Short mmCIF file of C-alpha atoms in Angstrom, two decimals:
data_model
loop_
_atom_site.label_atom_id
_atom_site.label_comp_id
_atom_site.label_asym_id
_atom_site.label_seq_id
_atom_site.Cartn_x
_atom_site.Cartn_y
_atom_site.Cartn_z
CA MET A 1461 -35.26 9.68 -20.30
CA SER A 1462 -36.17 5.99 -20.52
CA LYS A 1463 -34.43 3.15 -18.44
CA THR A 1464 -32.35 2.17 -21.21
CA ASP A 1465 -30.86 5.65 -21.80
CA PHE A 1466 -30.61 5.85 -18.06
CA GLY A 1467 -28.30 2.57 -17.82
CA ALA A 1468 -26.36 3.89 -20.79
CA LEU A 1469 -25.53 7.07 -19.06
CA VAL A 1470 -24.52 5.53 -15.75
CA ILE A 1471 -22.39 2.92 -17.63
CA ALA A 1472 -20.59 5.77 -19.67
CA THR A 1473 -20.29 7.97 -16.64
CA TRP A 1474 -18.33 4.93 -14.61
CA THR A 1475 -16.20 4.37 -17.60
CA LEU A 1476 -15.22 8.16 -17.96
CA SER A 1477 -14.69 8.27 -14.20
CA ILE A 1478 -12.13 5.56 -14.63
CA TRP A 1479 -10.74 6.87 -17.43
CA ALA A 1480 -10.02 10.31 -15.86
CA LEU A 1481 -8.74 8.19 -12.57
CA THR A 1482 -6.05 6.58 -14.51
CA MET A 1483 -5.05 9.41 -17.01
CA THR A 1484 -4.52 11.76 -14.11
CA ALA A 1485 -2.53 9.12 -11.68
CA THR A 1486 0.66 10.57 -12.82
CA SER A 1487 -0.29 14.10 -12.23
CA GLN A 1488 0.25 13.68 -8.53
CA SER A 1489 3.93 12.31 -9.14
CA ARG A 1490 5.14 15.74 -10.41
CA GLY A 1491 6.81 18.36 -8.90
CA SER A 1492 3.77 20.97 -9.05
CA LYS A 1493 0.58 20.81 -6.89
CA THR A 1494 -2.54 19.40 -8.76
CA ILE A 1495 -5.83 21.58 -8.69
CA LEU A 1496 -7.28 19.45 -6.02
CA GLU A 1497 -4.32 19.48 -3.77
CA ARG A 1498 -4.32 23.32 -3.82
CA ILE A 1499 -7.90 23.03 -2.64
CA CYS A 1500 -6.87 20.58 0.22
CA TRP A 1501 -3.68 22.49 1.26
CA PRO A 1502 -4.93 24.95 3.61
CA ARG A 1503 -6.79 22.05 5.51
CA ALA A 1504 -3.60 19.63 5.42
CA ARG A 1505 -1.52 22.48 6.60
CA ALA A 1506 -4.08 23.08 9.56
CA ARG A 1507 -4.06 19.44 10.34
CA ALA A 1508 -0.50 19.47 10.34
CA GLN A 1509 0.18 22.33 12.97
CA ARG A 1510 -2.44 20.49 15.21
CA SER A 1511 -0.44 17.36 14.77
CA ARG A 1512 2.89 19.18 15.47
CA ALA A 1513 1.35 20.78 18.99
CA GLN A 1514 0.08 17.34 19.99
CA LEU A 1515 3.35 15.78 19.22
CA GLU A 1516 5.43 18.18 20.97
CA ARG A 1517 2.96 17.96 24.19
CA ARG A 1518 3.38 13.77 24.30
CA ILE A 1519 7.24 14.61 24.07
CA ARG A 1520 7.14 16.90 26.91
CA GLU A 1521 5.01 14.56 29.04
CA SER A 1522 7.06 11.64 28.31
CA PRO A 1523 9.59 10.95 31.00
CA LEU A 1524 12.26 9.68 28.30
CA ALA A 1525 12.03 11.53 25.51
CA THR A 1526 14.33 14.59 24.53
CA ILE A 1527 12.89 17.57 23.02
CA PRO A 1528 13.84 17.26 18.97
CA GLU A 1529 15.66 20.04 17.23
CA ASP A 1530 13.33 22.57 15.21
CA GLN A 1531 14.91 21.00 12.06
CA THR A 1532 13.30 17.80 12.83
CA LEU A 1533 9.95 19.12 13.74
CA ASP A 1534 9.68 21.39 10.82
CA TYR A 1535 10.63 18.33 8.70
CA LEU A 1536 7.83 16.30 10.23
CA GLN A 1537 5.30 19.17 9.76
CA ARG A 1538 6.30 19.68 6.07
CA GLU A 1539 6.02 15.84 5.29
CA ASP A 1540 2.94 15.55 7.09
CA ILE A 1541 1.47 18.42 5.16
CA LEU A 1542 2.49 16.67 1.98
CA TYR A 1543 0.86 13.45 2.73
CA GLN A 1544 -2.34 14.94 4.03
CA ALA A 1545 -2.74 16.98 0.93
CA SER A 1546 -1.86 14.09 -1.31
CA LYS A 1547 -4.25 11.66 0.64
CA THR A 1548 -7.22 13.86 0.75
CA ALA A 1549 -6.80 14.79 -2.91
CA PHE A 1550 -6.56 11.27 -3.70
CA SER A 1551 -9.77 10.27 -1.72
CA ILE A 1552 -11.90 12.83 -3.66
CA LYS A 1553 -10.78 11.59 -6.63
CA VAL A 1554 -11.70 7.93 -5.96
CA LEU A 1555 -15.18 9.01 -4.88
CA VAL A 1556 -16.90 9.29 -8.18
CA PRO A 1557 -15.59 6.03 -9.84
CA VAL A 1558 -16.63 4.25 -6.55
CA ALA A 1559 -20.03 5.62 -6.31
CA THR A 1560 -20.83 4.98 -10.08
CA SER A 1561 -19.42 1.23 -9.96
CA VAL A 1562 -22.06 0.64 -7.58
CA SER A 1563 -24.91 1.98 -9.85
CA ALA A 1564 -23.26 0.67 -13.03
CA GLY A 1565 -23.31 -3.07 -11.25
CA GLY A 1566 -27.15 -2.39 -10.37
CA VAL A 1567 -27.73 -1.56 -14.15
CA LEU A 1568 -26.04 -4.47 -15.31
CA ALA A 1569 -27.69 -6.71 -12.98
CA ALA A 1570 -30.97 -5.34 -14.09
CA VAL A 1571 -30.61 -5.97 -17.67
CA ILE A 1572 -29.47 -9.57 -16.93
CA GLU A 1573 -32.72 -10.11 -14.83
CA THR A 1574 -35.03 -8.87 -17.21
CA ARG A 1575 -33.60 -10.03 -20.58
CA THR A 1576 -31.49 -13.09 -20.20
CA SER A 1577 -33.33 -16.53 -20.99
CA TRP A 1578 -30.94 -18.89 -19.21
CA HIS A 1579 -32.91 -19.35 -16.15
CA VAL A 1580 -30.29 -21.60 -14.47
CA TRP A 1581 -27.42 -19.15 -14.64
CA ARG A 1582 -29.57 -15.91 -14.35
CA GLU A 1583 -28.84 -15.59 -10.67
CA PRO A 1584 -25.30 -16.29 -10.64
CA LEU A 1585 -24.64 -14.02 -13.71
CA ALA A 1586 -26.69 -11.03 -12.31
CA VAL A 1587 -24.54 -11.58 -9.16
CA GLY A 1588 -21.48 -11.36 -11.08
CA ALA A 1589 -22.59 -8.36 -13.17
CA LEU A 1590 -23.54 -6.63 -9.99
CA MET A 1591 -20.00 -7.11 -8.26
CA ALA A 1592 -17.94 -6.71 -11.50
CA PRO A 1593 -17.72 -2.92 -11.72
CA PHE A 1594 -17.06 -2.44 -8.00
CA LEU A 1595 -14.07 -5.28 -8.42
CA ILE A 1596 -12.69 -3.75 -11.54
CA THR A 1597 -12.74 -0.14 -9.85
CA ALA A 1598 -11.15 -1.49 -6.57
CA VAL A 1599 -8.16 -3.24 -8.56
CA ILE A 1600 -7.74 0.22 -10.57
CA VAL A 1601 -7.68 2.26 -7.42
CA SER A 1602 -5.05 -0.16 -5.73
CA LEU A 1603 -2.82 0.34 -9.13
CA VAL A 1604 -3.38 3.92 -9.32
CA GLN A 1605 -2.85 4.70 -5.73
CA LYS A 1606 0.84 3.43 -5.68
CA GLN A 1607 1.60 6.00 -8.37
CA GLY A 1608 -0.40 8.89 -6.78
CA MET A 1609 1.24 8.69 -3.75
CA GLN A 1610 4.70 8.26 -4.73
CA ARG A 1611 5.58 11.83 -5.26
CA TRP A 1612 7.61 12.47 -2.46
CA THR A 1613 9.99 9.85 -2.19
CA THR A 1614 10.39 9.46 1.62
CA GLU A 1615 6.82 10.12 2.33
CA ALA A 1616 5.87 6.61 3.55
CA VAL A 1617 9.22 6.42 5.29
CA THR A 1618 8.48 9.67 7.40
CA VAL A 1619 4.65 8.80 8.00
CA THR A 1620 5.42 5.42 9.53
CA ALA A 1621 8.41 6.72 11.57
CA ARG A 1622 6.22 9.39 13.01
CA ARG A 1623 3.45 6.70 13.98
CA ALA A 1624 6.11 4.47 15.63
CA TYR A 1625 7.79 7.28 17.40
CA GLU A 1626 4.33 8.54 18.75
CA SER A 1627 3.39 4.88 19.82
CA LEU A 1628 6.58 4.64 21.92
CA LEU A 1629 5.76 7.96 23.76
CA LYS A 1630 2.87 6.14 25.34
CA PRO A 1631 3.78 4.55 28.55
CA LEU A 1632 3.57 0.82 28.78
CA GLU A 1633 1.33 -0.13 31.54
CA VAL A 1634 2.30 -3.48 32.40
CA SER A 1635 1.43 -3.32 36.21
CA GLY A 1636 -2.10 -3.81 37.42
CA THR A 1637 -4.67 -6.62 37.68
CA GLU A 1638 -7.27 -5.93 34.65
CA PRO A 1639 -6.45 -5.58 31.03
CA PRO A 1640 -7.71 -2.63 29.51
CA THR A 1641 -11.36 -2.78 28.20
CA GLU A 1642 -10.84 -1.45 24.94
CA THR A 1643 -8.43 -4.16 23.62
CA PRO A 1644 -8.47 -6.76 26.61
CA PHE A 1645 -6.48 -9.68 24.41
CA ASN A 1646 -3.65 -7.03 23.10
CA ALA A 1647 -0.33 -6.86 25.26
CA PRO A 1648 0.44 -3.29 26.12
CA GLN A 1649 3.29 -3.24 23.81
CA ALA A 1650 1.46 -4.50 20.76
CA PRO A 1651 0.58 -1.13 19.12
CA ALA A 1652 4.38 -0.26 19.12
CA VAL A 1653 5.61 -3.33 18.06
CA ARG A 1654 3.06 -2.96 14.82
CA ALA A 1655 4.29 0.42 14.21
CA LEU A 1656 7.83 -0.61 14.36
CA GLU A 1657 7.18 -3.63 11.96
CA ASP A 1658 5.11 -0.93 9.40
CA PHE A 1659 8.42 1.17 9.52
CA ALA A 1660 10.50 -1.59 8.74
CA THR A 1661 8.28 -2.28 6.10
CA ALA A 1662 8.35 1.00 4.54
CA LEU A 1663 12.15 1.35 4.42
CA GLU A 1664 12.24 -1.84 2.67
CA ARG A 1665 9.67 -0.89 0.20
CA TYR A 1666 11.56 2.30 -0.26
CA ALA A 1667 14.90 0.44 -0.88
CA VAL A 1668 13.14 -1.73 -3.34
CA GLN A 1669 11.95 1.55 -5.26
CA ARG A 1670 15.49 3.08 -5.30
CA ALA A 1671 17.05 -0.51 -6.66
CA LEU A 1672 16.39 0.49 -10.18
CA PRO A 1673 14.54 3.70 -10.09
CA ASP A 1674 14.79 4.43 -13.75
CA GLY A 1675 15.05 1.11 -15.23
CA ARG A 1676 18.73 1.42 -15.90
CA ASN A 1677 20.69 2.86 -13.10
CA PRO A 1678 20.78 0.93 -9.79
CA MET A 1679 21.40 2.43 -6.57
CA PRO A 1680 23.23 -0.11 -4.61
CA GLN A 1681 24.33 1.94 -1.87
CA VAL A 1682 20.59 3.42 -1.12
CA VAL A 1683 19.37 -0.23 -1.15
CA ALA A 1684 21.86 -1.20 1.28
CA ARG A 1685 21.54 1.71 3.91
CA PHE A 1686 17.65 1.55 3.96
CA SER A 1687 17.74 -2.44 4.05
CA SER A 1688 20.20 -2.11 6.83
CA ALA A 1689 17.87 0.14 8.77
CA ALA A 1690 15.26 -1.95 8.28
CA SER A 1691 17.04 -4.68 10.27
CA LEU A 1692 17.42 -2.50 12.88
CA VAL A 1693 14.11 -1.65 13.09
CA ARG A 1694 12.92 -5.09 13.49
CA GLU A 1695 15.75 -5.73 16.15
CA LEU A 1696 13.91 -2.61 18.15
CA ARG A 1697 10.55 -4.51 17.43
CA ASP A 1698 11.95 -7.71 18.97
CA SER A 1699 13.65 -5.80 21.89
CA VAL A 1700 10.07 -3.78 22.56
CA GLU A 1701 8.28 -7.18 22.41
CA LEU A 1702 10.46 -9.47 24.55
CA ASP A 1703 12.17 -6.70 27.01
CA ARG A 1704 8.86 -4.60 27.33
CA ILE A 1705 10.00 -1.65 29.02
CA ASP A 1706 13.55 -1.59 28.60
CA GLY A 1707 13.17 -2.43 24.91
CA ALA A 1708 10.55 0.60 24.59
CA LYS A 1709 13.10 2.92 26.17
CA ARG A 1710 15.91 1.85 23.80
CA ALA A 1711 13.53 1.97 20.85
CA LEU A 1712 12.33 5.45 21.71
CA LEU A 1713 15.86 6.82 21.78
CA GLU A 1714 16.73 4.94 18.47
CA MET A 1715 13.55 6.47 16.59
CA GLU A 1716 14.71 9.96 17.73
CA ARG A 1717 18.12 9.51 16.20
CA LEU A 1718 16.41 8.01 13.05
CA LEU A 1719 14.00 10.98 12.55
CA LYS A 1720 17.11 13.47 13.09
CA VAL A 1721 18.74 11.60 10.41
CA LEU A 1722 15.83 11.92 7.69
CA ALA A 1723 15.44 15.63 8.71
CA SER A 1724 19.00 16.14 7.87
CA GLY A 1725 19.21 14.06 4.82
CA ARG A 1726 22.17 12.12 5.72
CA THR A 1727 21.10 8.45 4.79
CA GLN A 1728 24.64 7.37 5.46
CA ASP A 1729 24.09 7.46 9.25
CA LEU A 1730 20.88 5.27 9.17
CA ALA A 1731 22.24 2.04 10.53
CA PRO A 1732 25.75 1.37 11.80
CA GLY A 1733 26.53 -0.84 8.75
CA ASP A 1734 25.50 -1.37 5.31
CA ALA A 1735 23.65 -4.77 5.05
CA SER A 1736 23.93 -6.47 1.58
CA PRO A 1737 20.96 -5.69 -0.52
CA ASP A 1738 21.07 -9.28 -2.17
CA GLU A 1739 18.86 -10.82 0.35
CA LEU A 1740 16.23 -8.20 -0.07
CA LEU A 1741 16.35 -8.12 -3.84
CA ARG A 1742 15.91 -11.86 -3.82
CA SER A 1743 13.05 -11.96 -1.80
CA LEU A 1744 11.41 -9.45 -3.95
CA ARG A 1745 11.96 -11.46 -6.78
CA GLU A 1746 10.37 -14.44 -4.98
CA ARG A 1747 7.23 -12.38 -4.20
CA LYS A 1748 7.09 -11.36 -7.86
CA ALA A 1749 7.09 -14.92 -9.16
CA TRP A 1750 4.45 -15.70 -6.29
CA ARG A 1751 2.17 -13.08 -7.39
CA ARG A 1752 2.74 -14.28 -11.39
CA GLN A 1753 1.79 -17.70 -10.36
CA VAL A 1754 -1.22 -16.74 -8.48
CA ALA A 1755 -2.37 -14.12 -11.66
CA ARG A 1756 -1.95 -17.23 -13.76
CA GLY A 1757 -3.84 -19.59 -11.49
CA ALA A 1758 -6.66 -16.80 -11.33
CA ALA A 1759 -6.63 -16.66 -15.05
CA PHE A 1760 -6.96 -20.27 -15.82
CA THR A 1761 -9.60 -20.89 -13.12
CA LEU A 1762 -11.69 -18.11 -15.16
CA CYS A 1763 -10.97 -19.96 -18.42
CA LEU A 1764 -12.15 -23.19 -16.88
CA ALA A 1765 -15.24 -21.65 -15.57
CA GLY A 1766 -16.04 -20.00 -18.91
CA ILE A 1767 -15.80 -23.36 -20.36
CA VAL A 1768 -17.96 -25.12 -18.08
CA PHE A 1769 -20.52 -22.44 -18.70
CA ALA A 1770 -20.23 -22.83 -22.49
CA LEU A 1771 -20.63 -26.79 -22.35
CA ALA A 1772 -23.99 -26.22 -19.98
CA SER A 1773 -25.20 -23.57 -22.62
CA SER A 1774 -27.00 -24.55 -25.83
CA ALA A 1775 -25.78 -21.44 -27.26
CA VAL A 1776 -22.16 -23.01 -27.71
CA GLY A 1777 -21.46 -26.27 -29.52
CA VAL A 1778 -20.23 -29.01 -27.34
CA ALA A 1779 -17.44 -29.80 -29.46
CA LEU A 1780 -16.09 -26.03 -29.83
CA ALA A 1781 -16.02 -26.04 -25.77
CA THR A 1782 -14.40 -29.49 -25.45
CA ALA A 1783 -11.56 -28.31 -28.13
CA ALA A 1784 -10.96 -25.10 -25.85
CA ALA A 1785 -10.74 -27.06 -22.91
CA ALA A 1786 -8.12 -29.22 -24.39
CA GLY A 1787 -6.17 -26.28 -25.53
CA VAL A 1788 -6.23 -24.51 -22.34
CA VAL A 1789 -5.42 -27.64 -20.25
CA ALA A 1790 -2.58 -28.55 -22.68
CA ALA A 1791 -1.04 -25.09 -22.54
CA TRP A 1792 -1.32 -24.84 -19.00
CA ASP A 1793 1.69 -27.08 -18.02
CA ARG A 1794 4.04 -24.81 -20.26
CA ILE A 1795 2.48 -21.76 -18.64
CA LEU A 1796 3.73 -23.46 -15.26
CA ARG A 1797 6.91 -24.13 -16.47
CA LEU A 1798 7.69 -20.74 -17.74
CA SER A 1799 6.18 -19.18 -14.76
CA LYS A 1800 9.78 -18.43 -13.16
CA GLY A 1801 11.30 -15.19 -14.31
CA PRO A 1802 14.99 -15.09 -15.99
CA ASP A 1803 16.51 -13.97 -12.89
CA GLU A 1804 15.38 -17.32 -10.90
CA ILE A 1805 16.46 -19.72 -13.85
CA ARG A 1806 19.79 -21.23 -13.10
CA PRO A 1807 21.97 -23.35 -15.16
CA THR A 1808 22.34 -27.00 -14.32
CA ASN A 1809 25.42 -28.80 -14.90
CA GLY A 1810 25.15 -31.76 -16.69
#
């Protein structure tokens, strides 16, 4: 097999692996287990059993925690099995595209190094070709992961809730003259504060996902309940950060209640009152508008870079490149003015 044939085989393998990853993304969103999840199921079940035993031991050792009901522990174990199986299966699925993207980048860089005649641009082009397949794979993996890990609707909520609960079970050592050697510049309550913030963020994301789950029928009650729960968790986070021990005691008891509510399925008991979902949805629209702006800015920058490269190259006429640059710059003002979505445009009186 020649070097050309080997390079073509590597690029074809990378392309097929990306295609397979994309086509099977929604398979983990269906009700039944995938083949990889069936393979990972025994290991996930064993890890979930060990995690439950460790959690029960930490609860018994904690002077503040109370032993949860079996229903709550069974719920946490079941969700842990689903999460471990889905996560492991997705990691295995991603291995081939990531590995072949590195090889494909090396093949493209070698081709540019040996065959291009533009000595000035040869090195930058080779570096860009080396990184391009890996960056493309990383973007596709990040997009596919959101689809593949959303089968169990409360998965992220339960996982982050458990992490916050386990972080609060650890005693806060606020006395002593020496900071711990592992993280000397972090306060003892910092892990619990971060875990509670992750839990609040997961609640908000779940609320946003249920705002319009099928694109037609909104679920305002679910959005209100989970956004209100997110506000409650952020209050607990602030109390842990400021009040430390007293705040940790209150947060631990509240997390026990939230886990019990999640296990029972009575979402109406998540928070004392239902917050208005308008603020959450408005912030979501603002984030989406900012992301669109960044995407358009990146596309505009790439266009300008290509035009500059064309102007410096003898292969493209200067007049054609200049006309393209004028067209891009003229259209960019319109793109910026149209970057706001229809939800953000308000009529003006005049």
